Tab-separated table of N, CA and C in Angstrom:
chain	number	residue	atom	x	y	z
X	1357	MET	N	0.967	-1.194	0.086
X	1357	MET	CA	-0.136	0.024	-0.104
X	1357	MET	C	0.706	1.215	0.056
X	1358	SER	N	0.511	1.919	-0.872
X	1358	SER	CA	1.432	3.417	-0.996
X	1358	SER	C	0.189	4.695	-0.706
X	1359	ASP	N	1.311	5.714	-0.286
X	1359	ASP	CA	0.711	7.122	-0.080
X	1359	ASP	C	-0.690	7.373	-1.279
X	1360	SER	N	-0.227	6.973	-2.666
X	1360	SER	CA	-1.231	7.538	-3.698
X	1360	SER	C	-2.219	6.357	-3.445
X	1361	GLU	N	-2.377	5.145	-2.713
X	1361	GLU	CA	-3.242	4.113	-2.822
X	1361	GLU	C	-4.468	4.678	-2.206
X	1362	ASN	N	-4.239	5.752	-0.984
X	1362	ASN	CA	-5.048	6.161	0.184
X	1362	ASN	C	-5.455	7.801	-0.690
X	1363	THR	N	-6.323	7.426	-1.605
X	1363	THR	CA	-6.843	8.801	-2.612
X	1363	THR	C	-7.389	9.574	-1.818
X	1364	VAL	N	-8.692	9.171	-1.045
X	1364	VAL	CA	-9.751	10.104	-0.431
X	1364	VAL	C	-10.083	9.409	1.079
X	1365	LYS	N	-9.948	10.574	1.533
X	1365	LYS	CA	-9.889	10.114	3.295
X	1365	LYS	C	-10.632	11.245	3.817
X	1366	GLY	N	-12.024	10.414	5.014
X	1366	GLY	CA	-12.531	11.638	5.363
X	1366	GLY	C	-14.059	10.879	5.899
X	1367	GLU	N	-14.694	11.657	6.592
X	1367	GLU	CA	-16.109	10.768	7.320
X	1367	GLU	C	-17.133	11.026	6.394
X	1368	SER	N	-17.998	10.208	6.255
X	1368	SER	CA	-19.169	9.938	5.284
X	1368	SER	C	-20.249	10.635	6.071
X	1369	PRO	N	-21.065	11.624	5.340
X	1369	PRO	CA	-21.971	12.299	5.979
X	1369	PRO	C	-23.245	11.266	6.329
X	1370	ILE	N	-23.452	10.726	5.317
X	1370	ILE	CA	-24.420	9.679	4.942
X	1370	ILE	C	-23.917	8.118	4.760
X	1371	PRO	N	-24.188	7.311	5.756
X	1371	PRO	CA	-23.286	6.144	5.735
X	1371	PRO	C	-24.205	5.129	4.471
X	1372	THR	N	-23.771	4.739	3.951
X	1372	THR	CA	-24.310	3.590	2.850
X	1372	THR	C	-25.315	2.359	3.059
X	1373	THR	N	-25.062	2.274	4.307
X	1373	THR	CA	-25.405	0.877	4.675
X	1373	THR	C	-26.084	1.013	6.327
X	1374	ASP	N	-26.905	0.059	6.400
X	1374	ASP	CA	-27.606	-0.389	7.565
X	1374	ASP	C	-26.968	-0.914	8.701
X	1375	LEU	N	-25.404	-1.262	8.343
X	1375	LEU	CA	-24.741	-1.455	9.586
X	1375	LEU	C	-23.888	-0.410	10.448
X	1376	VAL	N	-24.547	0.692	10.374
X	1376	VAL	CA	-24.081	2.064	10.863
X	1376	VAL	C	-25.272	2.750	11.839
X	1377	GLU	N	-25.032	3.113	12.785
X	1377	GLU	CA	-26.076	3.911	13.659
X	1377	GLU	C	-25.066	4.988	14.391
X	1378	ASN	N	-25.347	6.325	14.318
X	1378	ASN	CA	-24.925	7.614	14.902
X	1378	ASN	C	-23.606	7.555	14.230
X	1379	ASN	N	-22.911	7.215	13.029
X	1379	ASN	CA	-22.107	6.988	12.637
X	1379	ASN	C	-20.600	5.835	13.044
X	1380	SER	N	-21.090	5.286	13.875
X	1380	SER	CA	-20.495	4.167	14.393
X	1380	SER	C	-20.961	2.592	13.814
X	1381	ASN	N	-20.155	1.761	14.248
X	1381	ASN	CA	-20.405	0.449	14.247
X	1381	ASN	C	-21.951	-0.020	14.832
X	1382	LYS	N	-22.970	-0.374	14.029
X	1382	LYS	CA	-24.186	-0.405	14.760
X	1382	LYS	C	-24.152	-2.149	15.503
X	1383	TYR	N	-22.972	-2.829	15.395
X	1383	TYR	CA	-22.937	-4.212	15.710
X	1383	TYR	C	-21.572	-4.969	16.261
X	1384	VAL	N	-21.757	-5.974	16.902
X	1384	VAL	CA	-20.283	-6.304	17.272
X	1384	VAL	C	-19.698	-6.738	15.759
X	1385	LEU	N	-18.430	-6.707	15.682
X	1385	LEU	CA	-17.542	-7.051	14.759
X	1385	LEU	C	-17.064	-8.417	14.743
X	1386	LYS	N	-17.326	-9.326	14.110
X	1386	LYS	CA	-16.557	-10.381	14.093
X	1386	LYS	C	-15.668	-11.368	12.644
X	1387	CYS	N	-14.698	-11.947	13.002
X	1387	CYS	CA	-14.405	-12.667	12.030
X	1387	CYS	C	-15.122	-13.337	11.078
X	1388	LYS	N	-15.253	-13.223	9.802
X	1388	LYS	CA	-16.011	-14.075	8.943
X	1388	LYS	C	-15.690	-15.551	9.053
X	1389	PHE	N	-14.639	-16.036	9.371
X	1389	PHE	CA	-14.072	-17.333	9.175
X	1389	PHE	C	-14.084	-18.197	10.448
X	1390	CYS	N	-13.722	-17.513	11.587
X	1390	CYS	CA	-13.919	-18.221	12.993
X	1390	CYS	C	-14.880	-17.703	14.122
X	1391	ALA	N	-15.707	-16.529	13.819
X	1391	ALA	CA	-16.484	-15.843	14.366
X	1391	ALA	C	-15.957	-15.185	15.899
X	1392	SER	N	-14.525	-15.128	15.733
X	1392	SER	CA	-13.805	-14.409	17.272
X	1392	SER	C	-14.326	-12.500	16.949
X	1393	LYS	N	-14.392	-12.283	18.036
X	1393	LYS	CA	-15.033	-11.068	18.226
X	1393	LYS	C	-13.662	-10.129	17.872
X	1394	ILE	N	-13.971	-8.902	17.183
X	1394	ILE	CA	-12.932	-7.992	16.560
X	1394	ILE	C	-12.891	-6.726	17.489
X	1395	LEU	N	-14.276	-6.269	17.327
X	1395	LEU	CA	-14.295	-4.927	18.185
X	1395	LEU	C	-15.965	-5.060	18.502
X	1396	ASP	N	-16.167	-4.415	19.998
X	1396	ASP	CA	-17.573	-4.226	20.271
X	1396	ASP	C	-18.283	-3.197	19.443
X	1397	LYS	N	-19.581	-3.037	19.789
X	1397	LYS	CA	-20.259	-2.440	18.698
X	1397	LYS	C	-20.039	-0.821	19.155
X	1398	LYS	N	-20.320	-0.035	18.228
X	1398	LYS	CA	-20.217	1.691	18.618
X	1398	LYS	C	-18.940	1.814	19.448
X	1399	SER	N	-17.535	1.286	18.793
X	1399	SER	CA	-16.585	1.507	19.409
X	1399	SER	C	-15.622	2.109	17.957
X	1400	ALA	N	-16.160	2.152	16.785
X	1400	ALA	CA	-15.273	2.600	15.761
X	1400	ALA	C	-16.391	3.596	14.921
X	1401	LYS	N	-15.584	4.650	14.336
X	1401	LYS	CA	-16.597	5.599	12.861
X	1401	LYS	C	-16.377	5.036	11.971
X	1402	TYR	N	-17.412	5.079	11.245
X	1402	TYR	CA	-17.762	4.829	9.918
X	1402	TYR	C	-16.797	5.986	8.965
X	1403	VAL	N	-16.315	5.486	8.082
X	1403	VAL	CA	-15.431	6.592	6.925
X	1403	VAL	C	-15.284	5.901	5.773
X	1404	VAL	N	-15.478	6.699	4.798
X	1404	VAL	CA	-14.879	6.663	3.163
X	1404	VAL	C	-13.893	6.820	2.876
X	1405	GLN	N	-13.504	5.927	2.344
X	1405	GLN	CA	-11.799	6.318	1.675
X	1405	GLN	C	-11.616	5.066	0.691
X	1406	GLU	N	-10.941	5.409	-0.232
X	1406	GLU	CA	-10.081	4.540	-1.312
X	1406	GLU	C	-8.992	4.117	-1.125
X	1407	VAL	N	-9.013	2.631	-0.666
X	1407	VAL	CA	-7.808	2.367	-0.097
X	1407	VAL	C	-7.401	0.801	-1.020
X	1408	GLN	N	-6.637	0.407	-1.637
X	1408	GLN	CA	-6.093	-0.983	-2.083
X	1408	GLN	C	-5.744	-1.792	-0.890
X	1409	LEU	N	-6.592	-3.173	-0.632
X	1409	LEU	CA	-5.958	-4.089	0.180
X	1409	LEU	C	-5.845	-5.121	-0.627
X	1410	PRO	N	-4.994	-6.355	0.169
X	1410	PRO	CA	-4.706	-7.614	-0.606
X	1410	PRO	C	-6.236	-8.146	-0.361
X	1411	LEU	N	-6.244	-9.060	-1.646
X	1411	LEU	CA	-7.367	-10.183	-1.287
X	1411	LEU	C	-6.796	-11.169	-0.502
X	1412	MET	N	-8.231	-11.329	0.332
X	1412	MET	CA	-8.122	-12.329	1.698
X	1412	MET	C	-7.548	-13.578	1.106
X	1413	LEU	N	-8.176	-13.551	-0.070
X	1413	LEU	CA	-7.668	-15.398	-0.634
X	1413	LEU	C	-7.080	-14.746	-2.016
X	1414	GLN	N	-5.629	-15.421	-1.928
X	1414	GLN	CA	-4.976	-15.114	-3.175
X	1414	GLN	C	-5.124	-16.305	-4.269
X	1415	ASP	N	-4.957	-15.671	-5.382
X	1415	ASP	CA	-4.969	-17.011	-6.440
X	1415	ASP	C	-3.569	-17.776	-6.726
X	1416	SER	N	-3.329	-18.975	-6.346
X	1416	SER	CA	-2.229	-19.369	-6.103
X	1416	SER	C	-1.704	-19.653	-7.315
X	1417	ARG	N	-2.415	-19.589	-8.479
X	1417	ARG	CA	-1.938	-19.620	-9.939
X	1417	ARG	C	-1.010	-18.429	-10.435
X	1418	LYS	N	-1.220	-17.313	-9.632
X	1418	LYS	CA	-0.323	-16.440	-9.760
X	1418	LYS	C	0.519	-16.059	-8.871
X	1419	GLU	N	1.784	-16.416	-8.816
X	1419	GLU	CA	2.585	-16.825	-8.438
X	1419	GLU	C	3.426	-15.446	-7.924
X	1420	GLY	N	3.964	-15.138	-6.898
X	1420	GLY	CA	4.677	-13.844	-6.814
X	1420	GLY	C	3.598	-12.371	-6.896
X	1421	GLU	N	2.668	-12.901	-7.314
X	1421	GLU	CA	1.964	-11.517	-7.720
X	1421	GLU	C	0.948	-11.453	-6.511
X	1422	VAL	N	0.818	-10.116	-5.718
X	1422	VAL	CA	-0.390	-9.653	-4.737
X	1422	VAL	C	-1.402	-9.391	-5.792
X	1423	GLN	N	-2.805	-10.047	-5.282
X	1423	GLN	CA	-3.941	-9.298	-6.008
X	1423	GLN	C	-4.252	-8.476	-5.025
X	1424	ASN	N	-5.096	-7.312	-5.671
X	1424	ASN	CA	-5.384	-5.936	-4.890
X	1424	ASN	C	-7.223	-6.185	-4.776
X	1425	GLU	N	-7.721	-5.401	-4.011
X	1425	GLU	CA	-8.984	-5.255	-4.805
X	1425	GLU	C	-9.129	-3.603	-3.729
X	1426	THR	N	-9.826	-2.855	-4.491
X	1426	THR	CA	-10.196	-1.254	-3.974
X	1426	THR	C	-11.420	-1.307	-2.590
X	1427	MET	N	-11.015	-0.950	-1.728
X	1427	MET	CA	-12.214	-0.872	-0.771
X	1427	MET	C	-12.581	0.580	-0.098
X	1428	ASN	N	-13.751	0.768	-0.085
X	1428	ASN	CA	-14.250	2.252	-0.085
X	1428	ASN	C	-14.888	2.612	1.351
X	1429	GLU	N	-15.177	1.306	2.164
X	1429	GLU	CA	-15.843	2.009	3.625
X	1429	GLU	C	-15.270	1.084	4.714
X	1430	PHE	N	-14.937	1.969	5.639
X	1430	PHE	CA	-14.120	1.210	6.700
X	1430	PHE	C	-14.856	1.563	8.042
X	1431	TYR	N	-14.266	1.113	9.303
X	1431	TYR	CA	-14.513	1.629	10.613
X	1431	TYR	C	-13.085	2.122	11.148
X	1432	HIS	N	-13.261	3.383	11.616
X	1432	HIS	CA	-11.672	3.851	11.919
X	1432	HIS	C	-11.562	3.616	13.267
X	1433	VAL	N	-10.737	2.786	13.802
X	1433	VAL	CA	-10.277	2.667	15.399
X	1433	VAL	C	-9.394	3.662	15.461
X	1434	GLU	N	-9.328	4.211	16.553
X	1434	GLU	CA	-8.659	5.427	16.599
X	1434	GLU	C	-7.711	4.745	17.904
X	1435	SER	N	-7.578	3.862	18.341
X	1435	SER	CA	-6.686	3.226	19.670
X	1435	SER	C	-6.399	1.471	19.416
X	1436	MET	N	-5.328	1.470	19.393
X	1436	MET	CA	-5.320	-0.465	18.704
X	1436	MET	C	-5.711	-0.979	20.078
X	1437	TYR	N	-5.782	-0.516	21.312
X	1437	TYR	CA	-6.211	-1.178	22.705
X	1437	TYR	C	-7.746	-1.265	22.457
X	1438	THR	N	-8.710	-0.875	21.611
X	1438	THR	CA	-9.847	-0.636	21.159
X	1438	THR	C	-10.567	-2.214	21.108
X	1439	PHE	N	-9.270	-2.591	20.183
X	1439	PHE	CA	-9.636	-4.031	19.668
X	1439	PHE	C	-9.950	-4.990	20.797
X	1440	GLU	N	-10.668	-6.093	20.462
X	1440	GLU	CA	-10.894	-7.106	21.497
X	1440	GLU	C	-9.925	-8.276	20.626
X	1441	ASN	N	-9.740	-8.322	19.527
X	1441	ASN	CA	-8.842	-9.334	19.125
X	1441	ASN	C	-8.308	-9.040	17.771
X	1442	ILE	N	-7.032	-8.877	17.415
X	1442	ILE	CA	-6.610	-8.513	16.106
X	1442	ILE	C	-5.383	-8.403	16.150
X	1443	GLY	N	-4.779	-9.207	14.981
X	1443	GLY	CA	-3.373	-9.340	14.921
X	1443	GLY	C	-2.883	-8.376	13.701
X	1444	PHE	N	-1.439	-7.922	13.831
X	1444	PHE	CA	-0.753	-7.045	13.002
X	1444	PHE	C	0.165	-7.494	12.280
X	1445	THR	N	0.333	-7.349	10.872
X	1445	THR	CA	1.249	-8.114	10.094
X	1445	THR	C	2.860	-7.106	10.557
X	1446	HIS	N	3.835	-7.628	9.858
X	1446	HIS	CA	4.716	-6.663	9.892
X	1446	HIS	C	4.577	-5.591	9.036
X	1447	THR	N	5.822	-4.662	9.098
X	1447	THR	CA	5.414	-3.532	8.541
X	1447	THR	C	5.427	-3.465	7.191
X	1448	VAL	N	4.585	-2.765	6.119
X	1448	VAL	CA	4.782	-2.891	4.690
X	1448	VAL	C	4.673	-1.307	4.137
X	1449	ASN	N	5.694	-0.710	3.617
X	1449	ASN	CA	5.524	0.592	3.136
X	1449	ASN	C	4.599	1.507	4.348
X	1450	ASN	N	4.852	1.320	5.470
X	1450	ASN	CA	4.311	2.057	6.591
X	1450	ASN	C	3.132	1.915	6.831
X	1451	TYR	N	2.743	0.608	6.751
X	1451	TYR	CA	1.308	-0.005	6.870
X	1451	TYR	C	1.424	-1.049	7.740
X	1452	LYS	N	0.523	-1.433	8.497
X	1452	LYS	CA	0.568	-3.079	8.839
X	1452	LYS	C	-0.870	-3.746	8.432
X	1453	TYR	N	-0.944	-4.845	8.245
X	1453	TYR	CA	-2.316	-5.452	7.858
X	1453	TYR	C	-3.083	-6.039	8.926
X	1454	LEU	N	-4.077	-5.882	9.017
X	1454	LEU	CA	-4.997	-6.470	10.785
X	1454	LEU	C	-5.832	-7.607	10.054
X	1455	SER	N	-5.406	-8.534	11.088
X	1455	SER	CA	-5.854	-10.218	10.997
X	1455	SER	C	-6.537	-10.747	11.836
X	1456	CYS	N	-7.397	-11.572	11.870
X	1456	CYS	CA	-7.999	-12.313	13.221
X	1456	CYS	C	-6.673	-12.753	14.051
X	1457	ALA	N	-6.642	-12.299	15.166
X	1457	ALA	CA	-5.972	-12.906	15.965
X	1457	ALA	C	-5.980	-14.483	16.327
X	1458	ASP	N	-7.206	-14.896	15.928
X	1458	ASP	CA	-7.435	-16.226	16.499
X	1458	ASP	C	-7.075	-17.412	15.050
X	1459	CYS	N	-7.815	-16.910	13.733
X	1459	CYS	CA	-7.078	-17.739	12.837
X	1459	CYS	C	-6.186	-17.330	11.943
X	1460	ASP	N	-5.769	-16.000	11.938
X	1460	ASP	CA	-5.197	-15.531	11.100
X	1460	ASP	C	-5.695	-14.986	9.553
X	1461	ALA	N	-6.967	-14.906	9.699
X	1461	ALA	CA	-7.579	-14.527	8.371
X	1461	ALA	C	-7.408	-13.078	8.077
X	1462	GLY	N	-7.208	-12.809	6.992
X	1462	GLY	CA	-7.466	-11.480	6.815
X	1462	GLY	C	-6.416	-11.043	5.453
X	1463	PRO	N	-6.348	-10.056	4.778
X	1463	PRO	CA	-6.426	-8.804	5.988
X	1463	PRO	C	-7.727	-8.122	5.898
X	1464	VAL	N	-8.460	-7.860	7.099
X	1464	VAL	CA	-9.566	-7.306	7.678
X	1464	VAL	C	-9.750	-5.755	7.559
X	1465	GLY	N	-8.198	-5.360	7.458
X	1465	GLY	CA	-7.675	-3.697	7.505
X	1465	GLY	C	-6.442	-3.563	7.547
X	1466	TYR	N	-6.097	-2.095	8.102
X	1466	TYR	CA	-4.895	-1.668	8.030
X	1466	TYR	C	-4.567	-0.800	9.102
X	1467	PHE	N	-3.447	-0.727	9.386
X	1467	PHE	CA	-3.026	0.115	10.604
X	1467	PHE	C	-2.209	1.231	9.653
X	1468	ASP	N	-2.176	2.572	10.004
X	1468	ASP	CA	-1.231	3.446	9.283
X	1468	ASP	C	-0.242	4.162	10.283
X	1469	MET	N	0.976	3.498	10.230
X	1469	MET	CA	1.814	3.577	11.002
X	1469	MET	C	2.489	5.206	11.045
X	1470	SER	N	2.340	6.106	10.399
X	1470	SER	CA	2.449	7.421	10.312
X	1470	SER	C	1.323	8.148	11.349
X	1471	THR	N	0.136	7.873	11.580
X	1471	THR	CA	-1.044	8.424	12.210
X	1471	THR	C	-1.205	7.580	13.410
X	1472	ASN	N	-0.640	6.242	13.476
X	1472	ASN	CA	-1.294	5.281	14.644
X	1472	ASN	C	-2.904	5.197	14.470
X	1473	GLN	N	-3.360	5.287	13.214
X	1473	GLN	CA	-5.083	4.845	13.395
X	1473	GLN	C	-5.222	3.326	12.629
X	1474	SER	N	-6.178	2.788	12.975
X	1474	SER	CA	-6.494	1.631	12.354
X	1474	SER	C	-8.128	1.764	11.506
X	1475	TYR	N	-7.937	0.837	10.715
X	1475	TYR	CA	-9.200	1.089	9.522
X	1475	TYR	C	-9.295	-0.510	9.241
X	1476	VAL	N	-10.701	-0.789	9.587
X	1476	VAL	CA	-11.168	-2.001	9.357
X	1476	VAL	C	-12.572	-2.209	8.111
X	1477	ALA	N	-11.916	-3.074	7.211
X	1477	ALA	CA	-13.020	-2.903	6.241
X	1477	ALA	C	-14.650	-3.539	6.446
X	1478	VAL	N	-15.659	-2.496	6.169
X	1478	VAL	CA	-17.127	-2.857	6.393
X	1478	VAL	C	-17.236	-4.323	5.767
X	1479	SER	N	-16.604	-4.699	4.852
X	1479	SER	CA	-17.226	-5.932	3.741
X	1479	SER	C	-16.445	-7.049	4.384
X	1480	ARG	N	-15.022	-6.731	5.363
X	1480	ARG	CA	-14.252	-8.028	5.539
X	1480	ARG	C	-14.606	-8.537	6.831
X	1481	VAL	N	-15.670	-8.282	7.567
X	1481	VAL	CA	-16.142	-8.736	8.980
X	1481	VAL	C	-17.439	-9.017	8.752
X	1482	GLU	N	-17.970	-9.719	9.922
X	1482	GLU	CA	-19.218	-10.427	10.211
X	1482	GLU	C	-19.800	-9.416	11.279
X	1483	HIS	N	-21.012	-9.106	10.982
X	1483	HIS	CA	-21.843	-7.932	11.627
X	1483	HIS	C	-22.652	-9.021	12.472
X	1484	ALA	N	-22.778	-8.951	13.888
X	1484	ALA	CA	-23.708	-9.984	14.869
X	1484	ALA	C	-24.252	-8.843	16.167
């Protein structure tokens, strides 16, 4: 991920999903693979930004190439201590990817080393 891949950042005035209430996550966020709890409800702010994240399931036929996907909706987490269960990868271009601490599924989002802020992709977690 590079700075040029973070082209738009900011709070969304009107969330495009019913998963958000008062600009925060309405539900508990869990891992899609093992149902481990990642965040409590109302612990993160909904934001819209355009970011390229590696696919959770890479095509093994494309050896040596990382396939990415453009994500637009995120939950912004101000402190890493807000998470219930999250893992961090090694640093890649001033970012760390977030994964489930129990099953290592991910990335579910990213941690920006320059701002110490975390972002969880809305579509990469289960809402319960």
